[in-house]
Short mmCIF file of C-alpha atoms in Angstrom, two decimals:
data_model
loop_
_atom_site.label_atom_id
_atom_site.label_comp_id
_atom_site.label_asym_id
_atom_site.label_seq_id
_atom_site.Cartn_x
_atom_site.Cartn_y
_atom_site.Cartn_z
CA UNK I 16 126.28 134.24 59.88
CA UNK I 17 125.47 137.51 60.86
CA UNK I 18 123.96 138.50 64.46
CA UNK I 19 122.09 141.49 65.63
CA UNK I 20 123.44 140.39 68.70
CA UNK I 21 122.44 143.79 71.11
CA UNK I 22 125.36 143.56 73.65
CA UNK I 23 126.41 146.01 77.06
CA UNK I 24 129.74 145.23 78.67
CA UNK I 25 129.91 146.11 82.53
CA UNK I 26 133.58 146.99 83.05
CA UNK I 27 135.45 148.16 86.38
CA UNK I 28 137.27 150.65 87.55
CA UNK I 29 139.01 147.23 89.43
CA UNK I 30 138.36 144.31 91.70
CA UNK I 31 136.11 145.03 94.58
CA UNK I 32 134.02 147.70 92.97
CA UNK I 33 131.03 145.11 92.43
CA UNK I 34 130.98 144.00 88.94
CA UNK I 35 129.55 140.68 89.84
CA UNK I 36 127.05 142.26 92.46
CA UNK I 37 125.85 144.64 89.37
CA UNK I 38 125.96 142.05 86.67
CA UNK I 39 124.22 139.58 88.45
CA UNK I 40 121.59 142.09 89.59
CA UNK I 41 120.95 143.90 86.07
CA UNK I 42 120.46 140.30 84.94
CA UNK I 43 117.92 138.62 86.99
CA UNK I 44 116.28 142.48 86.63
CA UNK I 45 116.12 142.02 83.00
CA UNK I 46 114.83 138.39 83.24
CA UNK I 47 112.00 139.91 85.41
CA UNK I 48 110.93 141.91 82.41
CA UNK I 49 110.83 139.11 80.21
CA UNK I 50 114.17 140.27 77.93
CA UNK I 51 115.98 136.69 76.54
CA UNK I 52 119.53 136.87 77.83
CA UNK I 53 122.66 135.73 77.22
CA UNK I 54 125.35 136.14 79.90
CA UNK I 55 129.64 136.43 79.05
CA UNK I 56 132.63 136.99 81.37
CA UNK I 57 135.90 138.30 80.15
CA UNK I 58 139.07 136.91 80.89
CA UNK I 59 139.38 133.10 82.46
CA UNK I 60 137.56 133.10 85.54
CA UNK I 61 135.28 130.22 86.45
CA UNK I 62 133.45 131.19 89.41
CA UNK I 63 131.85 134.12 88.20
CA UNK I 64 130.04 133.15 85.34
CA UNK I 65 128.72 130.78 87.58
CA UNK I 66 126.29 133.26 89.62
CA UNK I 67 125.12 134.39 86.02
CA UNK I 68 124.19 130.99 85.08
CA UNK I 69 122.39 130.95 88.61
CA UNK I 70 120.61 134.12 87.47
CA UNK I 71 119.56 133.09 84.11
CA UNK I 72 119.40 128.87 83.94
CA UNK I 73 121.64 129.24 80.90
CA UNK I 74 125.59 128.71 80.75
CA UNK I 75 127.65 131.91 80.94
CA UNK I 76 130.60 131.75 78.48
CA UNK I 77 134.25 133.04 78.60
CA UNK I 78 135.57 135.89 76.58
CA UNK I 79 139.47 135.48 76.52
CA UNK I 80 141.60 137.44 74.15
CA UNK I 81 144.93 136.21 75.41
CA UNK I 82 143.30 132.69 74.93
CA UNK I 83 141.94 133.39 71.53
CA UNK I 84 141.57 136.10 68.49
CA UNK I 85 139.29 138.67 68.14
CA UNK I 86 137.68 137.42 65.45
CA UNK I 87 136.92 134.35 67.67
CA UNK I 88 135.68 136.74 70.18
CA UNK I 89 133.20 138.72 67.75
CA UNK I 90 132.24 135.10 66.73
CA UNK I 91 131.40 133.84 70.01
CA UNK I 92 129.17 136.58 70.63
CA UNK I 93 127.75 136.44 67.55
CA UNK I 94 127.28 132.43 68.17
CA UNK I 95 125.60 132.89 71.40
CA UNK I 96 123.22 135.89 71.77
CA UNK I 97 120.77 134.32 70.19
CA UNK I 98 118.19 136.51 68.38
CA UNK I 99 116.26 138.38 70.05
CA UNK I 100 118.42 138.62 72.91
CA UNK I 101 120.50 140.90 74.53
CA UNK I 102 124.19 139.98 75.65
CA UNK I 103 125.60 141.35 79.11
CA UNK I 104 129.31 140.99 79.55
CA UNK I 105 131.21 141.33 82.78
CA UNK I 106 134.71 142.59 82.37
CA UNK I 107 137.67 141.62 84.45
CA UNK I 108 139.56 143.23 87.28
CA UNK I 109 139.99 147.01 85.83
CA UNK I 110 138.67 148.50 82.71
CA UNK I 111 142.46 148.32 81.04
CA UNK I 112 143.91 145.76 83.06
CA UNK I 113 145.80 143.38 80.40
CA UNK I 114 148.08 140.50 80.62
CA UNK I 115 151.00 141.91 81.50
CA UNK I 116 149.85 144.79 83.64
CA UNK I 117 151.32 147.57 80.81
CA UNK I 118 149.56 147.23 78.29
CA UNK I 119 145.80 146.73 78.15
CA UNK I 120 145.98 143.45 75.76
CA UNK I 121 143.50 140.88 76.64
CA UNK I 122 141.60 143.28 79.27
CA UNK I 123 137.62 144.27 79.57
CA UNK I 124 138.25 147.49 77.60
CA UNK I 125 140.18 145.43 74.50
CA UNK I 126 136.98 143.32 74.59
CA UNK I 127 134.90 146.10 73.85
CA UNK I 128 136.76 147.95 71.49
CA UNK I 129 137.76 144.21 69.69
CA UNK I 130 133.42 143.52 69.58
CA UNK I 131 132.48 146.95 69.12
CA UNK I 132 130.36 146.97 72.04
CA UNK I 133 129.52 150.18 74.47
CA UNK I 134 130.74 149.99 78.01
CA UNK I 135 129.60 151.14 81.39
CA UNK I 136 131.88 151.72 83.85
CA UNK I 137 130.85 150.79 87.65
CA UNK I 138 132.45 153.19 90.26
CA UNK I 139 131.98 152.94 94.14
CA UNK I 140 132.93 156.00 95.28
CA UNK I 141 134.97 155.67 98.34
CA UNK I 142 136.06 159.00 100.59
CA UNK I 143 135.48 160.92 97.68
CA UNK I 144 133.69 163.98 96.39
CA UNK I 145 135.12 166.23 93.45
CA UNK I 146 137.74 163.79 92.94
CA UNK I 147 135.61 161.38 91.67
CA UNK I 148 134.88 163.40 88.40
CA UNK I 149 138.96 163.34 87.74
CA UNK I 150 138.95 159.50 88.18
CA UNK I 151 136.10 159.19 85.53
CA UNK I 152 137.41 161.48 83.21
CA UNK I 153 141.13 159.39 83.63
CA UNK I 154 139.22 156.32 82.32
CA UNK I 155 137.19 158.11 79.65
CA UNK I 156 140.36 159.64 78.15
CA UNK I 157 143.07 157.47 78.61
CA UNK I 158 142.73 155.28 75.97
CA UNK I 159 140.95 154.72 72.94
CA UNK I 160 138.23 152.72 74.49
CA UNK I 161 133.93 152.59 73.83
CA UNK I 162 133.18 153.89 77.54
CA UNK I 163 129.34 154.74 77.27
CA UNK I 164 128.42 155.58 80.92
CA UNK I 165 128.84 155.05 84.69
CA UNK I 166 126.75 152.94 87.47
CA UNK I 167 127.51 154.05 90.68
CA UNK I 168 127.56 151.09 93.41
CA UNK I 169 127.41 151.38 97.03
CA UNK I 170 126.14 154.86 97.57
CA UNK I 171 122.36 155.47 99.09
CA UNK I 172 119.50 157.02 97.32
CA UNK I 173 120.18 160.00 99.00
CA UNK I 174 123.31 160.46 97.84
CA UNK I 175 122.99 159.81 94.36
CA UNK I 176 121.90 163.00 93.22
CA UNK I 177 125.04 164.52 94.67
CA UNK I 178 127.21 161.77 92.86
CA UNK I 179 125.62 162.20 89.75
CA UNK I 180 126.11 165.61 89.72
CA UNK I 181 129.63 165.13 89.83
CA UNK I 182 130.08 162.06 87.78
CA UNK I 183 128.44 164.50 84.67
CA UNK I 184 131.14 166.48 85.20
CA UNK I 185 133.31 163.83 84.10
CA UNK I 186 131.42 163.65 80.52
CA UNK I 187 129.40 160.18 80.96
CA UNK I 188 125.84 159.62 81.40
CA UNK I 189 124.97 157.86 84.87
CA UNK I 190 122.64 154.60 84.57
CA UNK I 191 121.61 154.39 88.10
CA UNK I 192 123.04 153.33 91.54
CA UNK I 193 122.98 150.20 93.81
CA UNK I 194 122.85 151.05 97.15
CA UNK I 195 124.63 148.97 100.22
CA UNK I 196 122.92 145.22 100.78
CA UNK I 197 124.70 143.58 103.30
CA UNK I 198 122.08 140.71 103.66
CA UNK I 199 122.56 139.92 99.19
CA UNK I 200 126.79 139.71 99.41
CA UNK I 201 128.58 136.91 98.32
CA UNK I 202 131.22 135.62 100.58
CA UNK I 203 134.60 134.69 99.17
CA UNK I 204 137.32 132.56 99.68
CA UNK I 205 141.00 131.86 98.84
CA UNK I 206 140.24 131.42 94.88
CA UNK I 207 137.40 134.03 94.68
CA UNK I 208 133.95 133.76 95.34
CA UNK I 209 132.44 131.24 97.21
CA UNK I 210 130.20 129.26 94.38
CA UNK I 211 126.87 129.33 93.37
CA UNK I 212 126.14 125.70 94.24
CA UNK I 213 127.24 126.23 97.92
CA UNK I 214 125.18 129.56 99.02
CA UNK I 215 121.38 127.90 100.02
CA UNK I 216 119.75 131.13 99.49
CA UNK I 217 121.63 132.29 96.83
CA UNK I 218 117.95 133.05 94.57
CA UNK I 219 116.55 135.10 97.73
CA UNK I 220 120.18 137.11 97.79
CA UNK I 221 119.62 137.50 93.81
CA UNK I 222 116.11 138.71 93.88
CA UNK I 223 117.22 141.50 96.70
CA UNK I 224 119.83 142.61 94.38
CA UNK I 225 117.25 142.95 91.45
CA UNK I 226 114.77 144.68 93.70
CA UNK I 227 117.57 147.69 94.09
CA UNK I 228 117.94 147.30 90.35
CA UNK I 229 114.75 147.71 89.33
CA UNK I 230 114.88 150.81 91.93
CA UNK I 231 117.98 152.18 91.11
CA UNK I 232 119.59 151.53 87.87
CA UNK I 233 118.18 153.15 84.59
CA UNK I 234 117.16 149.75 83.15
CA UNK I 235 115.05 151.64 79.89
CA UNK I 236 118.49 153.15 79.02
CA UNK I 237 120.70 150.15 79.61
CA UNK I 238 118.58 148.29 77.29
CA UNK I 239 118.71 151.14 74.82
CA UNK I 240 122.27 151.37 75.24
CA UNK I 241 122.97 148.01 74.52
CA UNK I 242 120.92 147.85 71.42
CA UNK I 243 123.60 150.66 69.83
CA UNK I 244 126.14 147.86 69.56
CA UNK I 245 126.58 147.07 65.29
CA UNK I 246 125.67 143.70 64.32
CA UNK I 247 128.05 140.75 64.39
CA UNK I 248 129.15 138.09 62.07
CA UNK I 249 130.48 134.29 62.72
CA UNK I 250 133.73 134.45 60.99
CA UNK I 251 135.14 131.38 62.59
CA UNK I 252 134.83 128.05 60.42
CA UNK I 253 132.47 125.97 62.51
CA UNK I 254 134.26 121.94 63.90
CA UNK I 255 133.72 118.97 62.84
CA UNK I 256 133.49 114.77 64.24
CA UNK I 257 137.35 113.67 64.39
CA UNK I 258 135.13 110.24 64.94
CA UNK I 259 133.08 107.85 63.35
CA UNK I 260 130.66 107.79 66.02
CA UNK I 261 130.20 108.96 69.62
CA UNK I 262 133.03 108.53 72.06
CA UNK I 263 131.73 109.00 75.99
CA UNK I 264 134.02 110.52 77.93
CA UNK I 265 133.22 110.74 81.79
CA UNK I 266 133.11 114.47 83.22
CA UNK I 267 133.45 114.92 87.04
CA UNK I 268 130.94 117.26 88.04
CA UNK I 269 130.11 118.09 91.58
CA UNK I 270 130.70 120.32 95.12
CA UNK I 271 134.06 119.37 94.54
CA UNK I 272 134.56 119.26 90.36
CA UNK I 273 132.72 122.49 89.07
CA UNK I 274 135.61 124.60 87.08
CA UNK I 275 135.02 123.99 83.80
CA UNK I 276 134.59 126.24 80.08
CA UNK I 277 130.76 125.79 78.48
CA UNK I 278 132.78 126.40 75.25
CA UNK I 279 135.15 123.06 76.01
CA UNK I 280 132.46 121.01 76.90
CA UNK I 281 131.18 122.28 73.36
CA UNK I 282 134.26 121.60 71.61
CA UNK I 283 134.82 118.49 73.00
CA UNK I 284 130.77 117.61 71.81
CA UNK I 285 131.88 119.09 68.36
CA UNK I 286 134.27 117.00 67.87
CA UNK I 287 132.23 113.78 68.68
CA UNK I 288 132.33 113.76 72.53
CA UNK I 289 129.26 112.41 74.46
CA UNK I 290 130.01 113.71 77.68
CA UNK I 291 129.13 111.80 80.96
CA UNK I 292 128.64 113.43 83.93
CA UNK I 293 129.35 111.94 87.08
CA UNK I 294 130.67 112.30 91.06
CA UNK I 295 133.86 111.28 92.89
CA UNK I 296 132.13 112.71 95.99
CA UNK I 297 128.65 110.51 95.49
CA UNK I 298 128.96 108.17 92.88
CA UNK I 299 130.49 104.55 93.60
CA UNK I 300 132.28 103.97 90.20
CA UNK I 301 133.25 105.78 86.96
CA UNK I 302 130.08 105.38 84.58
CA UNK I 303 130.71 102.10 81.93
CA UNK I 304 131.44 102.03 78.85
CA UNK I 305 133.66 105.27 78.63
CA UNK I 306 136.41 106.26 76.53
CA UNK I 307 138.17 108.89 78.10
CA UNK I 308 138.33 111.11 81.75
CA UNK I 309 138.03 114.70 82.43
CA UNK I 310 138.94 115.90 85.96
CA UNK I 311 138.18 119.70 85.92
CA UNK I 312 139.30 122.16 89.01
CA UNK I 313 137.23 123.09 91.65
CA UNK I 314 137.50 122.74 95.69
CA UNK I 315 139.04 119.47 96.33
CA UNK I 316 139.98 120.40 99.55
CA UNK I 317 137.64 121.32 101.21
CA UNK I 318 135.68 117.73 100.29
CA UNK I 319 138.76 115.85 100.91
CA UNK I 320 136.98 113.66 103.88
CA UNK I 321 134.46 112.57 101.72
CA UNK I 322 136.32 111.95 98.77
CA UNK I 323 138.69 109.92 101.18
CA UNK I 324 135.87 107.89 102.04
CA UNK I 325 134.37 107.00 99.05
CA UNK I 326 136.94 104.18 98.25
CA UNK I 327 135.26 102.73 95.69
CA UNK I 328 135.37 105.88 93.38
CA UNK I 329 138.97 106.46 94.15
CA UNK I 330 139.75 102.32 93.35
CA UNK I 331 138.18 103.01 89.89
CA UNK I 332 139.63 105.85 88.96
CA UNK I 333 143.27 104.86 90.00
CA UNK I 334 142.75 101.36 87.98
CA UNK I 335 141.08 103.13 84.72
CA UNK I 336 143.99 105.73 85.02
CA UNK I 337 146.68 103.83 85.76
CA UNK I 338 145.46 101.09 83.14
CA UNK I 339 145.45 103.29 80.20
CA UNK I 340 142.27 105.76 79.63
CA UNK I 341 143.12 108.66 78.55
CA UNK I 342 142.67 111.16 81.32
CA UNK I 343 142.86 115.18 81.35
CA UNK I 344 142.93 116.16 85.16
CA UNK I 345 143.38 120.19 85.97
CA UNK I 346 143.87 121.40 89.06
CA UNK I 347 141.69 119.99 91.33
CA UNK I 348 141.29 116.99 89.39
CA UNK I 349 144.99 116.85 89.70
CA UNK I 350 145.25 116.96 93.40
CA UNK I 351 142.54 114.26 93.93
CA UNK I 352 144.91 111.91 91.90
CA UNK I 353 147.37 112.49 94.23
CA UNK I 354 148.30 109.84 96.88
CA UNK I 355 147.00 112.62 99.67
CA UNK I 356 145.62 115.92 99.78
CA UNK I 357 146.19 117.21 103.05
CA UNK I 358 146.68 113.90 104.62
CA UNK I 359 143.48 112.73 103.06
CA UNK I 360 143.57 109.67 100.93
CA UNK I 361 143.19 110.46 97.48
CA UNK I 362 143.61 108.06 94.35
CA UNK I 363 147.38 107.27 94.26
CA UNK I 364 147.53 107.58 90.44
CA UNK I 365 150.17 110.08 91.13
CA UNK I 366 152.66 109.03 93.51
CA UNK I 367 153.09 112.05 95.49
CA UNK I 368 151.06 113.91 98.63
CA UNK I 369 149.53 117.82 97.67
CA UNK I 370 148.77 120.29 100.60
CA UNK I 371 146.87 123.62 101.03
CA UNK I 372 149.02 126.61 101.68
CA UNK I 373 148.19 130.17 102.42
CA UNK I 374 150.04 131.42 99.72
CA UNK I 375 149.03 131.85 96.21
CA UNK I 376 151.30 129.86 94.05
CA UNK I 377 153.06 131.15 90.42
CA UNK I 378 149.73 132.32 88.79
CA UNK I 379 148.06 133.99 85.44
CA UNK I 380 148.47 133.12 81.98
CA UNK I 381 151.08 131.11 80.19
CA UNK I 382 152.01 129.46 77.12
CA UNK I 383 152.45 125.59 77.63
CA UNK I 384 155.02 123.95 75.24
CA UNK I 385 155.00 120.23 75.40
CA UNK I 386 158.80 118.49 75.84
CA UNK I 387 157.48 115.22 74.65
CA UNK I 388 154.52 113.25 72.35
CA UNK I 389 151.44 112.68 74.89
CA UNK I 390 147.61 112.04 74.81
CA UNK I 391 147.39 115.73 73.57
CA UNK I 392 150.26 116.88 71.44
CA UNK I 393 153.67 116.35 70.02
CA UNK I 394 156.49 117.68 71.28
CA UNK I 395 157.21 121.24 70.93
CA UNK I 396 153.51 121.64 69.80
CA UNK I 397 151.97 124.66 72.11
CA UNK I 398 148.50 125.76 73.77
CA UNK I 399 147.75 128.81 75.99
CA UNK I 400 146.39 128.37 79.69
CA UNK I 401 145.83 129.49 83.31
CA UNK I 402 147.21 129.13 86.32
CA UNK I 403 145.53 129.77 89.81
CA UNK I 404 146.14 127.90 93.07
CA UNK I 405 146.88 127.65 96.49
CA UNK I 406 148.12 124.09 96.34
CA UNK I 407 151.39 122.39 95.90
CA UNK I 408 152.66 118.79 95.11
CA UNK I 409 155.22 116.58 95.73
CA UNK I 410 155.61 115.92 91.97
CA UNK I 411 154.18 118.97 89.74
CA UNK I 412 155.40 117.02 86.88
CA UNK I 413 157.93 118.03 83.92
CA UNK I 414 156.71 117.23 80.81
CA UNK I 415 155.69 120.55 79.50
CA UNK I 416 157.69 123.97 80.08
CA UNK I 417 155.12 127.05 81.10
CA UNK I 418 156.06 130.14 80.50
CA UNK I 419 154.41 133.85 81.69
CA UNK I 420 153.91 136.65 79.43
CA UNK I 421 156.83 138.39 81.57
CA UNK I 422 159.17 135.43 80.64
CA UNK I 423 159.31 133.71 83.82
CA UNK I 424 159.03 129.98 82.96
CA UNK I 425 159.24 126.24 84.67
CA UNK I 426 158.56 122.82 84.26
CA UNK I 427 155.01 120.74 85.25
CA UNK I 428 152.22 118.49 83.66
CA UNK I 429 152.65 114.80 84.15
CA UNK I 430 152.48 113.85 80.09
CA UNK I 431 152.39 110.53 78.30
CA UNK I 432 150.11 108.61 75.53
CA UNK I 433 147.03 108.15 77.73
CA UNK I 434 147.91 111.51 80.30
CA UNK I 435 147.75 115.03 80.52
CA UNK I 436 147.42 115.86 84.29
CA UNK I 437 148.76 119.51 86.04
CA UNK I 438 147.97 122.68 87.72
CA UNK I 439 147.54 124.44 84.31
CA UNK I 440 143.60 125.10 82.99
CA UNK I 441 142.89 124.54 79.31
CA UNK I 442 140.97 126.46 76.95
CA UNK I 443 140.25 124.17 74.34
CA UNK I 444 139.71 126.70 71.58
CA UNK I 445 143.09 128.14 72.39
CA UNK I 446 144.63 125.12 70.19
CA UNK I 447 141.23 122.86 69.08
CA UNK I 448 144.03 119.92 68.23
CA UNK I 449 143.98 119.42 72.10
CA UNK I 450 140.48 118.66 72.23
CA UNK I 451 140.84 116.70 69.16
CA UNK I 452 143.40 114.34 70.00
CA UNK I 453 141.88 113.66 73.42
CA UNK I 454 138.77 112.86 71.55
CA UNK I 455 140.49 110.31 69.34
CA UNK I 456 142.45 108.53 71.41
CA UNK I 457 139.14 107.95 73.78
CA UNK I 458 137.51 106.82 70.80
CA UNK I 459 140.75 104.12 70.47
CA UNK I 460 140.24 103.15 73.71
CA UNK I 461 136.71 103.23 74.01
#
């Protein structure tokens, strides 16, 4: 299948500089106009792609090339601008930041260069005049990359003229500035932004950062831009029921249980998944009639009263756990198995306590390799994940070795027939057997 698929990738000079401001502003702008949209993130962030789908009322989907190939990549795109719209990718951290921080493998620019697709590089300037122009001309030059132009954030109309000036020098166009809007930023927290679901006038902060855009950014020429991108084509052979008939697994979805792939829930649905969603935090029980359990990451902790007093939830899902279902927790959904998360009562299925720390804990990518048969592999069998938290736990587990790009390795995941439970996100098109098995054995059980 072959795609138009008119694409613009918004890349960084690095974190802070406002990719997610810009993104999310150029899209709601776009929406305004009545131009169909499809929204994409690069690398493995969850929280992100999240304000996007706030923007647009459409899932925002991963592009990971440490996860996957490039020809997946080019196929996802082509898969998911549909036509007649126009994709928008936010890169990740800086323009050639890769996965081992020396080479620019997996980064925003290898996206772009991998899917052919122009770039614009967002800049705010800070303490900086001439110098500016050498920075910009660093990134245009560097490497062999498909930089198309600059957005300049954080500077006020009255200074953009004298930025531009000097940006030209550097031998990119300039699409426009966003100026300083204290009232439309996003707070953060320890594992990034603050989410969508949790900032009540999240719209009204969205709308003030498309008023600048329609203001300040050359939206005629972004659009233009974007539709200089060469079509695409689906390579990637398309997945099939590992079932006779629809297995229903249970999804936890809520405040607490939002980190989660669009692209696994539609693997797991390709492969024959019916996927129920449903809330430790509000919900008394785990729906009926299910086959299997997905615990995704999310905030845990800071719900950990209320998930502490909703026994019943925590009863059911230690008795369907502990009696057999086959269960994929991550993260989050790892620590509310625990016995306690800092001191709260969680569900016991694991018999250890987890606690918040102030320190970030071994993250990034790594390669999991499984030391024994379990609910999603054999042993030695291998998938690529991600690792970010603050947490720790009594028992991390040792039933699969993870190991970084720069070799550093160690032992987690609690593993067996009916359980695959750890700190470690999956990407379910990293090795599709995952997903597959899970779905099977919930269909044995269901």
């Amino acid at each position: 299948m072959q795609n138009n698929a008119p694409r613009l990738l918004l890349a960084g000079t690095g974190s802070g500089c406002g990719k997610t401001t810009v993104t999310t502003a150029l899209l709601r702008a776009l929406q305004r106009r009545g131009v169909p949209l499809a929204a994409f993130k690069c690398g493995p962030d969850y929280i992100d792609p999240m304000f996007h789908t706030e923007a647009l009322g459409v899932p925002s989907r991963n592009l990971d090339l440490f996860f996957v190939d490039e020809t997946e990549v080019r196929g996802q795109l082509a898969r998911h601008i549909p036509t007649g719209s126009v994709g928008i990718i936010e890169g990740v951290m800086g323009f050639y930041d890769g996965v081992s921080g020396t080479t620019d493998t997996a980064s925003a620019a290898h996206v772009a260069r991998a899917a052919d697709t122009p770039a614009v590089l967002i800049v705010r300037p800070r303490g900086q005049s001439l110098s500016l122009a050498a920075e910009i001309k660093g990134f245009r030059d560097f490497a062999p990359n498909t930089l198309a132009g600059v957005i300049l954030n954080g500077i006020s109309a009255g200074m953009y003229p004298f930025y531009r000036a000097i940006v030209e020098k550097a031998g990119l166009p300039v699409y426009g500035f966003l100026p300083p809007i204290p009232d439309a930023e996003i707070p953060d927290r320890h594992l990034g932004l603050v989410t969508a679901a949790e900032i009540g006038n999240l719209q009204e902060r969205i709308d003030r950062l498309a008023d600048a855009a329609e203001t300040g950014l050359d939206l005629d020429g972004l659009l233009s831009l974007a539709y200089t991108a060469p079509p695409l084509a689906d390579e990637t052979a398309p997945l099939a029921p590992v079932v006779d008939k629809p297995v229903r697994i249970a999804v936890a979805r809520d405040k607490a249980f939002s980190f989660y792939y669009a692209d696994n829930f539609d693997v797991l649905r390709a492969l024959g998944a019916e996927l129920v969603p449903f809330s430790p935090l509000e919900d008394e029980r785990l729906p009926e009639n299910i086959g299997g359990l997905y615990l995704g990451g999310g905030y845990p902790e800071l719900h950990a009263a209320r998930l502490a007093a909703n026994r019943t939830m925590r009863d059911s899902v230690r008795a369907a756990v502990l009696g057999g279902l086959p269960t994929v927790a991550e993260c989050g959904g790892f620590l509310y198995l625990h016995r306690t998360l800092d001191g709260a009562e969680m569900v016991g299925a694991i018999d250890a306590d987890a606690h918040l720390t102030k320190k970030l804990q071994p993250f990034g990518y790594v390669t999991l390799t499984a030391r024994r048969d379990n609910l999603l592999c054999r042993a030695g069998e291998q998938t690529r994940a991600h690792v970010f938290h603050y947490a720790v736990s009594g028992d991390e587990g040792a039933d699969f070795d993870a190991q970084k790009p720069n070799g550093r390795a160690w032992a987690c995941i609690h593993a067996n027939d009916t359980l695959y439970v750890g700190f470690p996100h999956l990407y379910f098109r990293a090795n599709q057997d995952f997903a597959a098995s899970f779905v099977r054995r919930s269909a044995q059980k269901g």
